[in-house]
Coordinates of C-alpha atoms and ligand atoms in Angstrom, one line a residue:
M1 CA 13.9 30.0 -21.4
I2 CA 10.3 28.6 -20.0
E3 CA 7.5 28.1 -22.7
R4 CA 4.6 30.4 -20.8
S5 CA 2.2 27.5 -21.8
N6 CA 4.5 25.5 -19.7
L7 CA 3.5 27.4 -16.8
Y8 CA -0.6 27.6 -17.0
G9 CA -2.0 25.5 -14.0
R10 CA 2.1 24.8 -12.8
L11 CA 3.5 25.8 -9.7
V12 CA 7.1 26.3 -10.4
T13 CA 10.2 27.3 -7.8
W14 CA 12.1 30.0 -9.1
P15 CA 15.4 32.1 -7.2
K16 CA 14.6 35.1 -6.2
T17 CA 18.0 36.4 -7.7
E18 CA 16.9 35.5 -11.1
P19 CA 15.1 37.5 -13.5
L20 CA 11.3 36.0 -13.9
P21 CA 11.7 34.0 -17.2
V22 CA 8.4 35.0 -18.2
D23 CA 5.8 37.9 -17.1
C24 CA 3.9 35.4 -14.4
S25 CA 2.2 35.4 -11.3
V26 CA 4.3 34.8 -8.1
M27 CA 3.6 34.2 -4.9
P28 CA 5.6 33.6 -1.7
T29 CA 7.7 30.1 -1.2
F30 CA 6.6 30.2 2.5
I31 CA 3.6 32.5 4.6
G32 CA 4.5 32.1 8.1
K33 CA 6.0 28.8 9.0
R34 CA 3.6 27.1 6.2
C35 CA 5.1 25.6 3.1
Q36 CA 3.1 27.3 0.1
R37 CA 3.6 24.0 -2.1
C38 CA 2.1 21.3 0.3
G39 CA 0.7 22.9 2.9
Q40 CA 3.4 21.3 5.9
D41 CA 5.2 23.3 8.4
N42 CA 8.2 20.8 8.9
R43 CA 11.2 22.7 8.0
A44 CA 15.0 22.7 8.0
A45 CA 17.5 25.3 8.3
L46 CA 19.5 27.4 5.9
P47 CA 22.7 29.7 6.4
G48 CA 21.2 33.0 6.4
N49 CA 18.2 32.5 8.4
H50 CA 16.7 30.5 5.6
W51 CA 14.9 27.3 5.6
Y52 CA 13.3 24.6 3.1
C53 CA 10.8 22.3 3.1
L54 CA 11.2 18.6 4.4
A55 CA 7.6 17.7 4.2
C56 CA 8.0 17.8 -0.2
L57 CA 11.3 17.4 -0.7
K58 CA 10.9 14.8 -2.4
L59 CA 10.2 17.0 -5.4
G60 CA 13.2 19.1 -4.9
R61 CA 13.6 21.7 -2.6
V62 CA 11.0 24.5 -1.8
S63 CA 13.1 27.0 0.4
T64 CA 12.8 31.2 1.5
R65 CA 15.4 31.8 -1.0
D66 CA 12.9 31.2 -4.1
V67 CA 9.6 32.1 -5.5
L68 CA 7.0 30.1 -6.7
L69 CA 5.6 30.8 -10.0
F70 CA 3.0 30.4 -12.1
L71 CA -0.2 31.8 -14.7
P72 CA -3.7 30.4 -14.3
E73 CA -5.3 27.5 -16.1
P74 CA -6.6 29.0 -19.6
N75 CA -7.8 24.9 -20.8
D76 CA -6.5 26.5 -24.0
F77 CA -7.0 22.7 -26.1
P78 CA -7.4 22.3 -29.8
P79 CA -11.2 20.2 -29.8
V80 CA -10.0 16.1 -29.1
A81 CA -11.7 13.7 -31.0
P82 CA -14.2 11.7 -28.8
M83 CA -12.5 8.2 -27.4
T84 CA -10.9 5.4 -29.9
W85 CA -11.7 2.9 -26.9
R86 CA -14.7 0.3 -27.9
G87 CA -14.8 -2.1 -25.5
Q88 CA -17.9 -2.9 -23.9
L89 CA -18.6 -2.3 -19.9
T90 CA -20.6 -4.7 -17.9
S91 CA -24.0 -3.2 -16.9
R92 CA -22.7 -2.3 -13.5
Q93 CA -19.3 -1.0 -14.7
A94 CA -21.7 1.0 -17.0
T95 CA -24.0 2.4 -14.5
V96 CA -20.9 3.3 -12.3
S97 CA -19.2 5.3 -15.1
Q98 CA -22.8 7.2 -15.4
D99 CA -22.6 8.0 -11.6
L100 CA -18.9 9.4 -12.6
V101 CA -20.4 11.7 -15.5
Q102 CA -23.3 13.0 -13.2
S103 CA -20.9 14.0 -10.3
Y104 CA -18.4 15.8 -12.9
Q105 CA -21.3 17.6 -14.2
D106 CA -22.3 18.4 -10.5
H107 CA -18.8 19.6 -9.1
R108 CA -19.0 16.7 -6.4
D109 CA -16.1 14.5 -5.2
H110 CA -16.9 10.5 -6.2
L111 CA -15.2 7.4 -4.1
V112 CA -15.8 4.5 -6.4
W113 CA -15.1 1.2 -3.6
A114 CA -14.5 -1.7 -6.9
V115 CA -13.3 -5.1 -5.6
T116 CA -9.7 -5.9 -7.7
G117 CA -10.5 -7.4 -10.8
A118 CA -13.5 -5.0 -11.5
G119 CA -12.2 -3.2 -14.4
K120 CA -12.6 -0.1 -12.5
T121 CA -9.9 1.6 -15.6
E122 CA -12.2 0.8 -18.0
M123 CA -15.0 2.2 -15.6
L124 CA -12.9 5.6 -15.9
F125 CA -13.2 6.2 -19.6
P126 CA -17.1 7.4 -20.0
V127 CA -15.6 10.3 -18.0
I128 CA -12.8 11.0 -19.3
D129 CA -13.9 11.2 -22.4
W130 CA -16.9 14.0 -21.3
A131 CA -13.8 15.8 -19.4
L132 CA -11.7 15.9 -22.8
H133 CA -14.9 17.1 -24.9
H134 CA -15.3 20.0 -22.6
R135 CA -12.3 21.1 -23.0
G136 CA -11.6 20.1 -19.1
R137 CA -8.1 19.1 -18.2
V138 CA -7.7 15.7 -16.6
A139 CA -4.8 14.0 -14.5
I140 CA -4.9 10.5 -13.6
L141 CA -2.8 9.8 -10.1
S142 CA -1.3 6.7 -9.2
P143 CA 1.1 6.2 -6.1
R144 CA 2.7 3.7 -7.7
V145 CA 5.0 4.1 -10.7
D146 CA 4.7 0.6 -12.3
V147 CA 1.0 1.4 -12.5
V148 CA 1.8 4.4 -13.9
L149 CA 3.6 3.0 -16.6
E150 CA 1.2 -0.1 -17.1
L151 CA -1.3 2.5 -17.1
A152 CA 0.2 4.5 -19.9
P153 CA 0.0 2.5 -23.2
R154 CA -3.9 1.7 -22.3
L155 CA -5.3 5.0 -21.9
Q156 CA -2.8 6.4 -24.6
A157 CA -4.9 3.8 -26.8
A158 CA -8.2 4.2 -25.6
F159 CA -7.6 8.5 -26.5
S160 CA -6.6 10.1 -29.0
T161 CA -5.1 13.2 -27.3
P162 CA -1.0 13.6 -26.3
I163 CA -0.6 12.2 -22.5
Q164 CA 2.0 14.1 -20.5
V165 CA 3.3 11.0 -18.4
L166 CA 5.2 12.6 -15.2
H167 CA 6.9 10.7 -12.1
G168 CA 10.5 10.6 -10.5
Q169 CA 12.1 8.2 -12.6
E170 CA 10.9 9.8 -16.4
R171 CA 13.3 12.4 -18.2
I172 CA 11.1 13.5 -20.9
P173 CA 10.6 17.3 -20.6
Y174 CA 7.0 18.5 -19.5
H175 CA 5.1 19.6 -21.9
Y176 CA 1.5 21.1 -21.4
R177 CA -1.3 18.5 -22.5
Q178 CA -5.0 18.0 -21.7
L179 CA -4.4 14.7 -20.3
V180 CA -1.4 13.8 -17.5
L181 CA -0.8 10.6 -15.5
A182 CA 1.6 10.5 -13.4
T183 CA 2.2 9.9 -9.9
T184 CA 0.3 11.1 -6.7
H185 CA 3.5 13.2 -5.4
Q186 CA 3.6 15.4 -8.8
A187 CA 0.0 17.2 -8.0
L188 CA 2.8 19.3 -5.7
R189 CA 3.5 20.7 -8.9
F190 CA -0.2 22.0 -10.0
R191 CA -1.9 24.7 -8.6
Q192 CA -6.0 25.2 -9.7
A193 CA -5.5 23.1 -13.1
F194 CA -7.3 20.2 -13.0
D195 CA -11.1 19.6 -13.6
L196 CA -10.9 16.2 -13.1
I197 CA -8.2 14.4 -11.3
V198 CA -8.6 10.4 -10.1
V199 CA -6.6 9.5 -7.5
D200 CA -6.0 5.5 -8.0
E201 CA -5.1 3.5 -5.1
V202 CA -6.4 6.0 -2.1
D203 CA -5.5 4.0 0.7
A204 CA -2.5 2.6 -0.7
F205 CA 1.2 4.3 0.7
P206 CA 2.4 7.0 0.1
F207 CA -1.2 8.8 -0.6
R208 CA -2.4 6.8 2.9
G209 CA -1.6 9.5 5.8
D210 CA 0.4 12.2 4.2
E211 CA -1.6 15.0 4.4
A212 CA 1.1 17.2 1.8
L213 CA -0.2 14.5 -1.1
A214 CA -3.9 15.1 0.1
Y215 CA -3.3 18.8 0.1
A216 CA -1.7 18.5 -3.0
V217 CA -4.7 17.3 -4.7
S218 CA -6.9 19.2 -3.4
Q219 CA -5.0 22.4 -4.4
A220 CA -4.0 20.8 -8.1
K221 CA -7.9 20.6 -8.5
K222 CA -9.7 24.0 -9.9
K223 CA -12.7 25.2 -7.4
E224 CA -15.0 24.0 -9.7
G225 CA -13.2 20.6 -10.1
M226 CA -14.2 17.3 -9.3
V227 CA -11.9 14.0 -7.4
V228 CA -12.4 10.5 -8.1
Y229 CA -11.2 8.4 -5.4
L230 CA -10.4 5.0 -6.5
T231 CA -9.8 1.9 -3.7
A232 CA -10.6 -1.3 -3.3
T233 CA -10.0 -1.2 0.5
P234 CA -11.4 2.1 1.8
T235 CA -10.2 3.4 4.5
P236 CA -12.5 4.8 7.6
D237 CA -12.1 8.1 6.8
L238 CA -13.5 8.2 3.6
L239 CA -16.0 5.7 4.7
K240 CA -17.1 8.3 7.2
R241 CA -17.1 11.4 4.4
V242 CA -19.4 9.6 2.5
K243 CA -21.7 8.8 5.3
H244 CA -21.4 12.6 6.2
G245 CA -22.8 13.5 2.5
Q246 CA -18.8 14.9 1.7
L247 CA -18.2 12.5 -0.7
R248 CA -20.8 10.2 -3.5
Q249 CA -20.4 6.4 -3.5
S250 CA -20.4 4.1 -5.9
Y251 CA -20.0 0.1 -5.0
L252 CA -19.1 -2.5 -7.4
P253 CA -18.5 -5.7 -5.2
Q254 CA -18.2 -8.0 -8.4
R255 CA -15.1 -8.5 -10.5
F256 CA -15.6 -8.0 -14.5
H257 CA -16.1 -11.6 -15.3
G258 CA -18.6 -12.1 -12.2
G259 CA -16.7 -15.0 -10.4
A260 CA -15.5 -14.4 -6.9
L261 CA -12.7 -13.2 -5.0
P262 CA -10.7 -16.1 -4.2
L263 CA -10.2 -16.9 -0.7
I264 CA -7.4 -17.0 1.6
Q265 CA -6.1 -20.4 2.2
V266 CA -4.6 -20.6 5.6
V267 CA -1.5 -22.9 6.6
R268 CA 0.1 -23.1 9.9
V269 CA 3.7 -24.5 9.5
G270 CA 6.9 -24.2 11.7
D271 CA 9.8 -21.6 11.3
W272 CA 9.6 -20.9 7.8
R273 CA 13.0 -19.1 7.9
K274 CA 15.1 -22.3 9.5
R275 CA 13.9 -24.8 6.4
C276 CA 11.6 -24.3 3.2
P277 CA 8.1 -25.2 4.6
R278 CA 6.7 -28.7 2.8
R279 CA 3.0 -27.0 1.6
L280 CA 5.3 -24.6 -0.1
A281 CA 7.7 -27.0 -2.3
E282 CA 4.5 -28.9 -2.6
A283 CA 3.1 -26.0 -4.1
V284 CA 6.3 -24.9 -6.5
K285 CA 6.5 -28.3 -7.7
H286 CA 2.5 -27.8 -8.6
W287 CA 3.4 -24.4 -10.4
Q288 CA 6.2 -25.8 -12.0
D289 CA 4.0 -28.9 -13.6
T290 CA 1.1 -26.7 -14.7
K291 CA 3.9 -23.9 -16.0
T292 CA 1.6 -21.3 -13.9
P293 CA 2.9 -17.8 -12.8
F294 CA 3.4 -17.4 -9.2
L295 CA 4.5 -14.7 -6.9
I296 CA 6.1 -15.9 -3.1
F297 CA 5.6 -12.3 -0.7
V298 CA 7.7 -12.3 2.0
P299 CA 7.6 -9.9 5.2
E300 CA 11.0 -8.4 4.8
I301 CA 14.1 -7.4 2.6
K302 CA 16.5 -10.2 3.9
D303 CA 13.9 -12.7 3.6
L304 CA 13.8 -12.6 -0.6
V305 CA 17.7 -14.3 -0.8
L306 CA 16.7 -16.9 1.9
V307 CA 13.8 -18.5 -0.2
E308 CA 15.6 -17.7 -3.4
K309 CA 18.1 -20.3 -2.0
Y310 CA 15.0 -22.5 -1.2
L311 CA 13.3 -22.6 -4.5
Q312 CA 17.0 -23.5 -6.0
D313 CA 15.6 -27.6 -5.7
F314 CA 13.2 -26.6 -8.6
P315 CA 16.7 -25.6 -10.9
T316 CA 14.7 -25.3 -14.3
L317 CA 11.9 -22.5 -12.8
K318 CA 13.4 -19.2 -14.2
G319 CA 12.6 -15.9 -11.7
A320 CA 14.1 -13.3 -9.7
T321 CA 13.7 -11.7 -6.2
V322 CA 11.9 -8.1 -6.2
Y323 CA 11.7 -4.8 -3.3
S324 CA 10.7 -1.5 -3.4
Q325 CA 14.0 0.3 -5.0
D326 CA 15.3 -2.4 -6.9
P327 CA 16.4 -0.7 -10.2
D328 CA 15.3 -3.8 -12.5
R329 CA 12.0 -3.7 -10.5
A330 CA 10.0 -2.7 -13.5
L331 CA 11.7 -4.7 -16.4
K332 CA 11.4 -8.1 -13.9
V333 CA 7.5 -7.2 -13.5
V334 CA 7.6 -6.8 -17.3
K335 CA 9.6 -10.2 -17.4
L336 CA 7.2 -11.6 -15.4
R337 CA 4.1 -10.6 -17.4
R338 CA 5.5 -12.0 -20.8
G339 CA 6.6 -15.5 -19.6
D340 CA 10.7 -14.9 -19.3
Y341 CA 9.8 -15.3 -15.3
Q342 CA 7.9 -17.9 -14.1
Y343 CA 8.2 -16.5 -10.6
L344 CA 8.9 -13.4 -8.5
I345 CA 9.7 -13.3 -5.2
T346 CA 8.7 -10.2 -3.7
T347 CA 8.0 -7.9 -0.8
T348 CA 4.8 -6.4 -0.3
I349 CA 5.5 -3.8 -3.0
L350 CA 3.9 -6.1 -5.8
E351 CA 0.7 -6.2 -3.6
R352 CA -0.8 -4.3 -6.6
G353 CA -1.0 -3.3 -9.8
V354 CA 0.6 -6.7 -11.4
T355 CA -2.0 -8.5 -13.6
V356 CA -0.8 -11.4 -15.0
P357 CA -3.9 -14.4 -16.4
G358 CA -3.7 -17.5 -14.2
L359 CA -1.3 -15.9 -11.4
E360 CA -1.0 -17.7 -8.2
V361 CA 0.4 -17.0 -5.2
A362 CA 1.9 -17.4 -1.5
I363 CA 2.6 -15.0 1.2
L364 CA 5.5 -16.7 3.6
G365 CA 5.1 -15.3 7.0
A366 CA 1.1 -13.8 6.8
D367 CA 1.0 -13.4 10.1
E368 CA 3.9 -11.0 10.7
G369 CA 3.5 -6.8 10.8
T370 CA 4.2 -5.9 7.2
F371 CA 1.1 -7.9 6.2
S372 CA -2.1 -5.5 7.0
T373 CA -5.5 -6.2 6.6
A374 CA -5.8 -4.2 3.5
A375 CA -2.5 -5.8 2.0
L376 CA -3.8 -9.1 2.0
V377 CA -6.8 -8.0 0.4
Q378 CA -4.9 -6.7 -2.4
I379 CA -2.3 -9.9 -2.5
A380 CA -5.8 -11.9 -3.2
G381 CA -6.9 -10.2 -5.6
R382 CA -3.9 -10.7 -7.5
V383 CA -5.4 -14.4 -8.2
G384 CA -8.2 -15.2 -10.8
R385 CA -8.8 -12.3 -12.5
S386 CA -8.7 -13.3 -16.3
K387 CA -12.2 -14.8 -17.6
D388 CA -10.5 -17.8 -18.1
R389 CA -9.0 -18.0 -15.1
Q390 CA -11.3 -16.3 -12.2
D391 CA -10.0 -18.5 -9.3
G392 CA -6.9 -19.7 -8.1
L393 CA -4.6 -20.4 -4.7
V394 CA -3.8 -18.3 -2.4
L395 CA -2.0 -19.9 0.3
A396 CA -1.1 -18.2 3.3
L397 CA 1.9 -19.3 5.5
V398 CA 1.7 -18.3 9.0
Q399 CA 2.8 -19.8 12.7
E400 CA -0.2 -18.3 14.0
Q401 CA -3.5 -17.2 12.8
T402 CA -3.5 -13.3 13.4
L403 CA -6.3 -10.6 13.4
P404 CA -5.8 -8.7 10.1
L405 CA -5.8 -12.6 8.8
R406 CA -8.3 -13.1 9.9
R407 CA -10.1 -9.7 9.5
A408 CA -8.6 -9.6 5.3
Q409 CA -10.0 -13.7 5.3
Q410 CA -13.5 -12.2 7.1
Q411 CA -13.9 -9.0 4.0
I412 CA -13.4 -11.3 1.1
A413 CA -16.1 -13.5 2.1
A414 CA -18.6 -10.4 2.5
L415 CA -17.5 -9.0 -0.5
N416 CA -18.5 -12.2 -2.1
Q417 CA -21.7 -12.7 -0.6
K418 CA -22.9 -9.4 -1.5
A419 CA -21.8 -9.9 -5.3
Q420 CA -24.1 -13.0 -5.2
G421 CA -26.5 -11.0 -3.8
H422 CA -27.1 -8.3 -6.4
Ligands
LIG501 ZN1 6.5 21.8 1.0

């Protein structure tokens, strides 16, 4: 039996042949050829002239054999205590957070363009607090499970109301909660539920270019609700919407500690897949001597083993390899953060979300297609994030200089110049 409140603002698939679990509203899974959960026309056939949606299959099958159940969001929440977070925002962070509260009151969507390490999470706390206090329902969506897992304890420490965490690997049953922290895909399971939706890393895979997810966010928001888009590298489309007045924008070119973004140091090397480049060995030796934690990025999964072999010349160093489908991915990141590991060799999967004080990075094959301008800016943003260590090495090893790499260097220089100019 489904708890009635578990359908508030939700969209649940239900077999047509089964009696309804509670008294609720029902809508078809498809209108014409279009899936009503994700808005896409991307179908596969089933026997008996039925079909199902391929576009949102990741969240379970929606087929013409099902219906979608929902109940309107009643905002049936007990009063919440004010946030327990007592940290200080810098004056520029405070300005952004006031802008956000204003946009919430005006029911306007808002883009926050903040460099990596600007302290964007804390900037959100006042608008979340405002919404919760006014009985608004709030969702914070991030494309990456790692980020959701990192954010959960920080958020729970700041707000006394219980948080529902939702992602593909979560086995805790769903409960009706005022504050939801989830991977972006989970928006597909909501309908006009949220007064405030924060979409983190809006430029990142899998949100970028995925129309089903953009549709899901627009559907999960209430008609009078507000979406906050967060990014360090906005897409041309978002900037166009700002220009046309559809989105308000706040801009934070400065890191929370006031320091500049580290520049990317580009070094030309020979074929690094044949032998370990001397410059990499020197950097690793230095990291070993100074006990500096580090990440080595590689273009492809098959490069992981190769670089792991190179590091066998440093037998006292402890570390591991990691890639997107690695079942121990989250644990390995925790080990790096705790200092059990000194390094990880990784695909671009760790370009975002990993914050380790004093971290430095090398990017092997930074001239290869996997490393877009945005990815390179994000990777550089892993470095120099703590007050005590505001700078650090970002070493790009290449066989040739490329346009995306040059653009990344230019973007970092331009952001640093803007940060100084204000
Ligand atoms: Zn669908």
